[in-house]
Amino acid sequence: MNILRKILFPFAVLYGFITSFRNFLFDKGILKSHSFDLPIIAVGNLSVGGTGKTPQIEYLIRLLSPTNKIATLSRGYKRKSEGFILADATSTAEILGDEPFQFYQKFPNILVAVDANRKNGIEQLLKISKPDIILLDDAFQHRKVKAGFYILLTAYNDLYADDFMLPTGNLRESRIGAERANIVIVTKCPTNLSEKEQNSIERKLQLESSQKLFFTSIAYDEFIFSEEKQFPVSEIKKSQKVLLAGIAKPEPFFDYLKNENDIILTFPDHHHFSEKDILEIKNKAQGKIIITTEKDFVRLKGNLPKEQLFYLPIKSSFISSREKFDATILKYVRIK
């Protein structure tokens, strides 16, 4: 923890009090939470960014979409638009935000919508084309809507149990908020995480008996993809290239691909690439292959030569008990 964060400790205490009081008002029904008569699954976290919400939402889409009409609803972080928008052929990453636009491009058979007001967003979706299930992206703190099922993510190297409130730490609300979760997933774990360490983490998180705990890792694809081509990662690792990321905590992405001769370019999370940024990337690349994340690819596509620009897909992979997780989700949507 740096010195500035320590100095801001009194503000963290104040922020914690404000968010706890807000949650108290919702818990007691003084502030209104709205429920809807269809299965709604909210995926989120207690901390700011970097827990792997996007691959977890995509996992749920793959699980549920073969037999259900799915809609995703996000706020569309850093989008250059306002209000409710349903993705269509005219949509761009700037209009929807990078993550919703990624959902729209990867899963053409689902509805993808954005609205900072989740209650209004759900109401609009129900008017336009009633889905069977709605997945709320990054909505754990959005108490104005009461989801039927909550999935809370916490990163292996940054557990909420070890963290503190903003601005001293990275928590948006007190760790007590984890009690709202039906499922807690520890994400970005080492693939060889031992049962002993899993048990140690479970004790640290102190979950309620009704809550279920799962552990996942990030599974990187064996290929990188452009708009037209694909290459094995095993071959690309040996080549000199540019690795580019504008995501929270990009180190694992770089570590998976890099060699000592690579050029590494890091930008802020959800960064909107300016003309100056594009020129800098082209100058650094000098014709070399540029590999980026899926979220960055949807913002960079069309701005960099398509023969140079590639992305590396990722998925959420359960270390164990995947069948138990799937059964829990399927049971909820069927009962609802």
Tab-separated table of C-alpha atoms in Angstrom:
chain	number	residue	atom	x	y	z
A	1	MET	CA	0.000	0.000	0.000
A	2	ASN	CA	1.579	3.302	-1.056
A	3	ILE	CA	1.861	6.323	1.240
A	4	LEU	CA	-0.928	8.286	-0.474
A	5	ARG	CA	-3.410	5.457	0.102
A	6	LYS	CA	-2.439	5.364	3.759
A	7	ILE	CA	-2.978	9.114	4.066
A	8	LEU	CA	-6.458	8.696	2.543
A	9	PHE	CA	-7.485	6.133	5.173
A	10	PRO	CA	-10.049	8.471	6.846
A	11	PHE	CA	-11.811	8.868	3.492
A	12	ALA	CA	-11.914	5.067	3.139
A	13	VAL	CA	-13.642	4.817	6.519
A	14	LEU	CA	-16.149	7.489	5.461
A	15	TYR	CA	-16.762	5.784	2.104
A	16	GLY	CA	-17.270	2.485	3.885
A	17	PHE	CA	-19.835	4.053	6.194
A	18	ILE	CA	-21.754	5.609	3.280
A	19	THR	CA	-21.912	2.382	1.247
A	20	SER	CA	-22.828	0.320	4.319
A	21	PHE	CA	-25.636	2.733	5.195
A	22	ARG	CA	-26.915	2.578	1.621
A	23	ASN	CA	-26.952	-1.228	1.755
A	24	PHE	CA	-28.759	-1.083	5.112
A	25	LEU	CA	-31.507	1.044	3.545
A	26	PHE	CA	-31.944	-1.462	0.716
A	27	ASP	CA	-31.839	-4.447	3.069
A	28	LYS	CA	-34.592	-2.934	5.222
A	29	GLY	CA	-36.730	-1.985	2.232
A	30	ILE	CA	-36.443	1.758	2.899
A	31	LEU	CA	-34.883	2.107	-0.542
A	32	LYS	CA	-36.786	0.147	-3.181
A	33	SER	CA	-35.359	-2.866	-5.028
A	34	HIS	CA	-37.315	-3.977	-8.101
A	35	SER	CA	-37.824	-7.656	-8.922
A	36	PHE	CA	-38.849	-9.157	-12.258
A	37	ASP	CA	-40.667	-12.354	-13.147
A	38	LEU	CA	-37.874	-14.060	-15.057
A	39	PRO	CA	-34.449	-15.464	-14.149
A	40	ILE	CA	-31.899	-12.674	-13.686
A	41	ILE	CA	-28.281	-13.552	-12.886
A	42	ALA	CA	-25.994	-10.740	-11.732
A	43	VAL	CA	-22.225	-11.148	-12.090
A	44	GLY	CA	-19.957	-8.697	-10.315
A	45	ASN	CA	-17.330	-8.072	-7.691
A	46	LEU	CA	-16.594	-6.055	-4.570
A	47	SER	CA	-13.400	-4.556	-5.949
A	48	VAL	CA	-12.665	-2.280	-8.906
A	49	GLY	CA	-11.845	-4.226	-12.069
A	50	GLY	CA	-9.651	-7.132	-12.967
A	51	THR	CA	-11.644	-10.096	-11.637
A	52	GLY	CA	-12.603	-11.675	-14.976
A	53	LYS	CA	-16.261	-10.716	-15.345
A	54	THR	CA	-16.223	-10.890	-19.155
A	55	PRO	CA	-15.054	-14.527	-19.488
A	56	GLN	CA	-17.495	-15.518	-16.735
A	57	ILE	CA	-20.426	-13.872	-18.552
A	58	GLU	CA	-19.320	-15.631	-21.731
A	59	TYR	CA	-19.228	-18.950	-19.862
A	60	LEU	CA	-22.843	-18.417	-18.802
A	61	ILE	CA	-23.844	-17.500	-22.360
A	62	ARG	CA	-22.331	-20.740	-23.674
A	63	LEU	CA	-24.040	-22.730	-20.922
A	64	LEU	CA	-27.499	-21.225	-21.261
A	65	SER	CA	-27.953	-19.995	-24.846
A	66	PRO	CA	-28.386	-23.388	-26.579
A	67	THR	CA	-31.789	-23.835	-24.895
A	68	ASN	CA	-32.754	-20.298	-23.828
A	69	LYS	CA	-33.197	-16.833	-25.285
A	70	ILE	CA	-30.447	-14.885	-23.521
A	71	ALA	CA	-29.964	-11.149	-23.044
A	72	THR	CA	-26.964	-9.417	-21.516
A	73	LEU	CA	-27.375	-6.004	-19.919
A	74	SER	CA	-24.338	-3.866	-19.106
A	75	ARG	CA	-23.891	-0.223	-18.242
A	76	GLY	CA	-21.495	0.163	-21.186
A	77	TYR	CA	-18.540	1.567	-19.286
A	78	LYS	CA	-16.861	4.530	-21.037
A	79	ARG	CA	-19.191	4.342	-24.036
A	80	LYS	CA	-19.833	7.536	-26.002
A	81	SER	CA	-23.613	7.264	-25.805
A	82	GLU	CA	-26.377	7.542	-23.233
A	83	GLY	CA	-29.538	5.731	-22.191
A	84	PHE	CA	-30.803	2.364	-23.349
A	85	ILE	CA	-29.319	0.894	-26.517
A	86	LEU	CA	-29.957	-2.514	-28.033
A	87	ALA	CA	-27.047	-3.713	-30.150
A	88	ASP	CA	-27.619	-4.023	-33.884
A	89	ALA	CA	-25.649	-3.970	-37.127
A	90	THR	CA	-24.886	-0.251	-36.715
A	91	SER	CA	-23.353	-0.677	-33.234
A	92	THR	CA	-19.704	-0.014	-32.461
A	93	ALA	CA	-17.475	-0.343	-29.410
A	94	GLU	CA	-17.790	3.415	-28.882
A	95	ILE	CA	-21.591	3.199	-28.819
A	96	LEU	CA	-21.898	0.075	-26.643
A	97	GLY	CA	-18.622	-0.082	-24.745
A	98	ASP	CA	-15.948	-2.662	-25.487
A	99	GLU	CA	-17.289	-5.599	-23.448
A	100	PRO	CA	-20.922	-5.473	-24.689
A	101	PHE	CA	-19.682	-5.044	-28.259
A	102	GLN	CA	-17.499	-8.112	-27.775
A	103	PHE	CA	-20.577	-10.078	-26.612
A	104	TYR	CA	-22.512	-8.865	-29.656
A	105	GLN	CA	-19.819	-9.911	-32.109
A	106	LYS	CA	-19.120	-13.307	-30.539
A	107	PHE	CA	-22.700	-14.363	-29.843
A	108	PRO	CA	-24.978	-13.175	-32.681
A	109	ASN	CA	-27.958	-15.190	-31.396
A	110	ILE	CA	-28.331	-13.315	-28.094
A	111	LEU	CA	-29.652	-9.852	-27.232
A	112	VAL	CA	-27.032	-7.377	-26.069
A	113	ALA	CA	-28.146	-4.160	-24.397
A	114	VAL	CA	-26.603	-1.331	-22.401
A	115	ASP	CA	-28.176	1.029	-19.882
A	116	ALA	CA	-26.697	2.569	-16.739
A	117	ASN	CA	-30.210	2.355	-15.274
A	118	ARG	CA	-30.552	-1.431	-15.030
A	119	LYS	CA	-34.251	-1.256	-14.060
A	120	ASN	CA	-35.047	0.732	-17.191
A	121	GLY	CA	-32.822	-1.558	-19.259
A	122	ILE	CA	-34.705	-4.649	-18.112
A	123	GLU	CA	-38.063	-2.986	-18.744
A	124	GLN	CA	-36.999	-2.028	-22.276
A	125	LEU	CA	-35.771	-5.564	-23.013
A	126	LEU	CA	-39.094	-6.991	-21.859
A	127	LYS	CA	-40.964	-4.586	-24.148
A	128	ILE	CA	-38.814	-5.243	-27.224
A	129	SER	CA	-38.342	-9.005	-27.123
A	130	LYS	CA	-38.882	-10.835	-23.878
A	131	PRO	CA	-35.808	-12.965	-23.168
A	132	ASP	CA	-35.896	-16.150	-21.096
A	133	ILE	CA	-32.892	-15.104	-18.980
A	134	ILE	CA	-31.076	-11.813	-18.397
A	135	LEU	CA	-27.398	-11.692	-17.437
A	136	LEU	CA	-26.483	-8.487	-15.603
A	137	ASP	CA	-22.841	-7.580	-16.184
A	138	ASP	CA	-21.046	-5.800	-13.319
A	139	ALA	CA	-24.226	-5.217	-11.313
A	140	PHE	CA	-23.406	-6.512	-7.834
A	141	GLN	CA	-23.740	-3.006	-6.344
A	142	HIS	CA	-26.781	-2.064	-8.435
A	143	ARG	CA	-29.288	-2.559	-5.625
A	144	LYS	CA	-32.221	-0.876	-7.418
A	145	VAL	CA	-32.705	-4.190	-9.210
A	146	LYS	CA	-32.994	-7.361	-7.151
A	147	ALA	CA	-31.563	-10.189	-9.211
A	148	GLY	CA	-32.694	-13.713	-8.515
A	149	PHE	CA	-29.139	-15.062	-8.414
A	150	TYR	CA	-25.794	-13.397	-7.624
A	151	ILE	CA	-22.323	-14.553	-8.672
A	152	LEU	CA	-19.475	-12.734	-6.913
A	153	LEU	CA	-15.967	-12.841	-8.389
A	154	THR	CA	-12.744	-12.267	-6.473
A	155	ALA	CA	-9.266	-12.648	-7.974
A	156	TYR	CA	-6.842	-15.194	-6.494
A	157	ASN	CA	-4.071	-12.607	-6.024
A	158	ASP	CA	-6.435	-9.921	-4.718
A	159	LEU	CA	-9.058	-11.551	-2.483
A	160	TYR	CA	-11.672	-9.199	-1.078
A	161	ALA	CA	-10.911	-10.659	2.359
A	162	ASP	CA	-7.408	-9.161	2.136
A	163	ASP	CA	-8.548	-5.795	0.768
A	164	PHE	CA	-9.886	-2.523	2.181
A	165	MET	CA	-12.303	0.190	1.100
A	166	LEU	CA	-11.494	2.785	-1.551
A	167	PRO	CA	-9.353	4.881	-1.710
A	168	THR	CA	-7.051	3.046	0.739
A	169	GLY	CA	-7.830	-0.291	-0.907
A	170	ASN	CA	-9.810	-1.374	-3.962
A	171	LEU	CA	-13.190	-2.343	-2.473
A	172	ARG	CA	-16.342	-0.613	-3.724
A	173	GLU	CA	-18.199	-1.763	-0.623
A	174	SER	CA	-17.458	-3.615	2.604
A	175	ARG	CA	-16.624	-7.308	2.387
A	176	ILE	CA	-19.907	-7.868	4.276
A	177	GLY	CA	-21.544	-7.325	0.886
A	178	ALA	CA	-20.341	-10.802	-0.102
A	179	GLU	CA	-23.232	-12.180	1.953
A	180	ARG	CA	-25.577	-11.304	-0.934
A	181	ALA	CA	-23.841	-13.799	-3.234
A	182	ASN	CA	-25.276	-17.223	-3.994
A	183	ILE	CA	-21.971	-18.279	-5.525
A	184	VAL	CA	-18.444	-16.946	-4.975
A	185	ILE	CA	-15.817	-17.704	-7.607
A	186	VAL	CA	-12.112	-17.222	-6.969
A	187	THR	CA	-10.833	-16.352	-10.446
A	188	LYS	CA	-7.427	-16.275	-12.128
A	189	CYS	CA	-6.118	-19.138	-9.996
A	190	PRO	CA	-3.018	-21.164	-10.884
A	191	THR	CA	-4.126	-24.235	-12.816
A	192	ASN	CA	-2.375	-26.463	-10.256
A	193	LEU	CA	-4.081	-24.890	-7.224
A	194	SER	CA	-4.020	-27.573	-4.532
A	195	GLU	CA	-7.016	-28.719	-2.519
A	196	LYS	CA	-5.159	-27.626	0.617
A	197	GLU	CA	-4.874	-24.042	-0.671
A	198	GLN	CA	-8.505	-24.078	-1.808
A	199	ASN	CA	-9.516	-25.024	1.738
A	200	SER	CA	-7.314	-22.248	3.126
A	201	ILE	CA	-8.989	-19.660	0.894
A	202	GLU	CA	-12.431	-20.979	1.841
A	203	ARG	CA	-11.628	-20.461	5.532
A	204	LYS	CA	-10.377	-16.951	4.835
A	205	LEU	CA	-13.541	-15.960	2.939
A	206	GLN	CA	-15.802	-17.245	5.745
A	207	LEU	CA	-18.796	-17.926	3.532
A	208	GLU	CA	-22.277	-18.712	4.787
A	209	SER	CA	-23.333	-22.376	4.752
A	210	SER	CA	-25.814	-21.651	1.941
A	211	GLN	CA	-23.130	-20.166	-0.336
A	212	LYS	CA	-21.128	-22.227	-2.816
A	213	LEU	CA	-17.450	-21.619	-3.625
A	214	PHE	CA	-15.704	-22.404	-6.914
A	215	PHE	CA	-12.218	-21.847	-8.326
A	216	THR	CA	-11.412	-20.939	-11.932
A	217	SER	CA	-8.364	-20.117	-13.998
A	218	ILE	CA	-7.915	-18.223	-17.254
A	219	ALA	CA	-7.543	-20.571	-20.205
A	220	TYR	CA	-5.696	-18.965	-23.098
A	221	ASP	CA	-6.405	-20.131	-26.633
A	222	GLU	CA	-3.751	-22.030	-28.576
A	223	PHE	CA	-4.221	-19.688	-31.537
A	224	ILE	CA	-4.208	-15.946	-32.149
A	225	PHE	CA	-6.748	-14.549	-34.612
A	226	SER	CA	-7.045	-11.623	-37.005
A	227	GLU	CA	-10.052	-10.745	-39.150
A	228	GLU	CA	-8.795	-13.194	-41.770
A	229	LYS	CA	-6.113	-15.492	-40.341
A	230	GLN	CA	-4.998	-17.493	-37.343
A	231	PHE	CA	-1.590	-18.666	-36.133
A	232	PRO	CA	-0.527	-21.096	-33.389
A	233	VAL	CA	0.666	-19.347	-30.233
A	234	SER	CA	3.602	-21.780	-30.070
A	235	GLU	CA	4.984	-20.296	-33.312
A	236	ILE	CA	4.214	-16.670	-32.496
A	237	LYS	CA	5.984	-16.804	-29.140
A	238	LYS	CA	9.284	-17.183	-30.954
A	239	SER	CA	8.727	-14.116	-33.180
A	240	GLN	CA	9.432	-10.496	-32.340
A	241	LYS	CA	6.097	-8.726	-31.946
A	242	VAL	CA	4.156	-5.984	-30.212
A	243	LEU	CA	1.999	-6.953	-27.243
A	244	LEU	CA	-0.664	-4.386	-26.424
A	245	ALA	CA	-3.258	-4.267	-23.637
A	246	GLY	CA	-5.680	-1.702	-22.255
A	247	ILE	CA	-7.140	-3.858	-19.484
A	248	ALA	CA	-6.859	-4.054	-15.714
A	249	LYS	CA	-3.961	-6.278	-14.615
A	250	PRO	CA	-2.574	-7.271	-18.044
A	251	GLU	CA	0.543	-9.048	-16.721
A	252	PRO	CA	-0.735	-12.647	-17.234
A	253	PHE	CA	-1.616	-11.813	-20.859
A	254	PHE	CA	1.908	-10.480	-21.468
A	255	ASP	CA	3.558	-13.375	-19.619
A	256	TYR	CA	1.714	-15.950	-21.727
A	257	LEU	CA	2.949	-14.523	-25.045
A	258	LYS	CA	6.137	-12.541	-24.558
A	259	ASN	CA	9.762	-13.204	-25.277
A	260	GLU	CA	12.676	-10.936	-24.383
A	261	ASN	CA	12.632	-9.134	-27.762
A	262	ASP	CA	8.975	-8.104	-27.711
A	263	ILE	CA	7.692	-4.539	-27.433
A	264	ILE	CA	5.163	-4.139	-24.600
A	265	LEU	CA	2.560	-1.352	-24.776
A	266	THR	CA	0.229	-0.792	-21.809
A	267	PHE	CA	-2.796	1.506	-21.760
A	268	PRO	CA	-5.431	2.224	-19.076
A	269	ASP	CA	-8.405	-0.109	-18.687
A	270	HIS	CA	-11.168	0.511	-21.307
A	271	HIS	CA	-8.893	3.026	-23.038
A	272	HIS	CA	-10.272	4.889	-26.063
A	273	PHE	CA	-7.410	4.918	-28.560
A	274	SER	CA	-6.767	8.351	-30.014
A	275	GLU	CA	-5.177	9.146	-33.362
A	276	LYS	CA	-1.977	9.902	-31.451
A	277	ASP	CA	-2.124	6.466	-29.789
A	278	ILE	CA	-2.666	4.740	-33.135
A	279	LEU	CA	0.281	6.575	-34.673
A	280	GLU	CA	2.479	5.602	-31.715
A	281	ILE	CA	1.485	1.940	-32.042
A	282	LYS	CA	2.224	1.930	-35.783
A	283	ASN	CA	5.598	3.588	-35.222
A	284	LYS	CA	6.538	1.085	-32.516
A	285	ALA	CA	5.338	-1.884	-34.561
A	286	GLN	CA	7.147	-1.032	-37.824
A	287	GLY	CA	5.224	-3.767	-39.642
A	288	LYS	CA	5.478	-6.384	-36.868
A	289	ILE	CA	2.518	-8.442	-35.698
A	290	ILE	CA	0.467	-6.705	-32.985
A	291	ILE	CA	-1.276	-9.007	-30.500
A	292	THR	CA	-3.884	-7.618	-28.146
A	293	THR	CA	-6.802	-8.765	-25.994
A	294	GLU	CA	-10.306	-9.370	-27.353
A	295	LYS	CA	-11.604	-6.249	-25.586
A	296	ASP	CA	-8.876	-4.094	-27.121
A	297	PHE	CA	-9.276	-5.728	-30.529
A	298	VAL	CA	-12.879	-4.520	-30.912
A	299	ARG	CA	-11.671	-0.932	-30.307
A	300	LEU	CA	-8.568	-1.170	-32.499
A	301	LYS	CA	-10.093	-3.031	-35.451
A	302	GLY	CA	-10.272	-0.716	-38.451
A	303	ASN	CA	-7.629	1.621	-37.019
A	304	LEU	CA	-4.609	-0.649	-37.514
A	305	PRO	CA	-3.677	-2.747	-40.566
A	306	LYS	CA	-5.731	-5.946	-40.431
A	307	GLU	CA	-2.769	-8.027	-41.597
A	308	GLN	CA	-0.905	-6.921	-38.440
A	309	LEU	CA	-3.616	-6.890	-35.770
A	310	PHE	CA	-4.391	-10.126	-33.893
A	311	TYR	CA	-6.087	-11.016	-30.627
A	312	LEU	CA	-5.785	-13.862	-28.130
A	313	PRO	CA	-9.110	-15.329	-26.915
A	314	ILE	CA	-9.514	-16.407	-23.296
A	315	LYS	CA	-12.075	-18.496	-21.417
A	316	SER	CA	-12.977	-19.136	-17.801
A	317	SER	CA	-11.969	-22.704	-16.895
A	318	PHE	CA	-13.103	-24.432	-13.690
A	319	ILE	CA	-10.306	-26.109	-11.742
A	320	SER	CA	-12.836	-28.579	-10.350
A	321	SER	CA	-16.586	-29.008	-9.788
A	322	ARG	CA	-17.621	-27.526	-13.144
A	323	GLU	CA	-20.566	-29.926	-13.311
A	324	LYS	CA	-21.714	-28.775	-9.863
A	325	PHE	CA	-21.583	-25.130	-10.962
A	326	ASP	CA	-23.510	-25.861	-14.168
A	327	ALA	CA	-26.143	-27.830	-12.255
A	328	THR	CA	-26.596	-25.005	-9.740
A	329	ILE	CA	-27.190	-22.426	-12.489
A	330	LEU	CA	-29.491	-24.712	-14.498
A	331	LYS	CA	-31.515	-25.530	-11.386
A	332	TYR	CA	-32.044	-21.830	-10.667
A	333	VAL	CA	-33.228	-20.945	-14.179
A	334	ARG	CA	-35.583	-23.948	-14.290
A	335	ILE	CA	-37.110	-23.278	-10.869
A	336	LYS	CA	-37.596	-19.598	-11.705
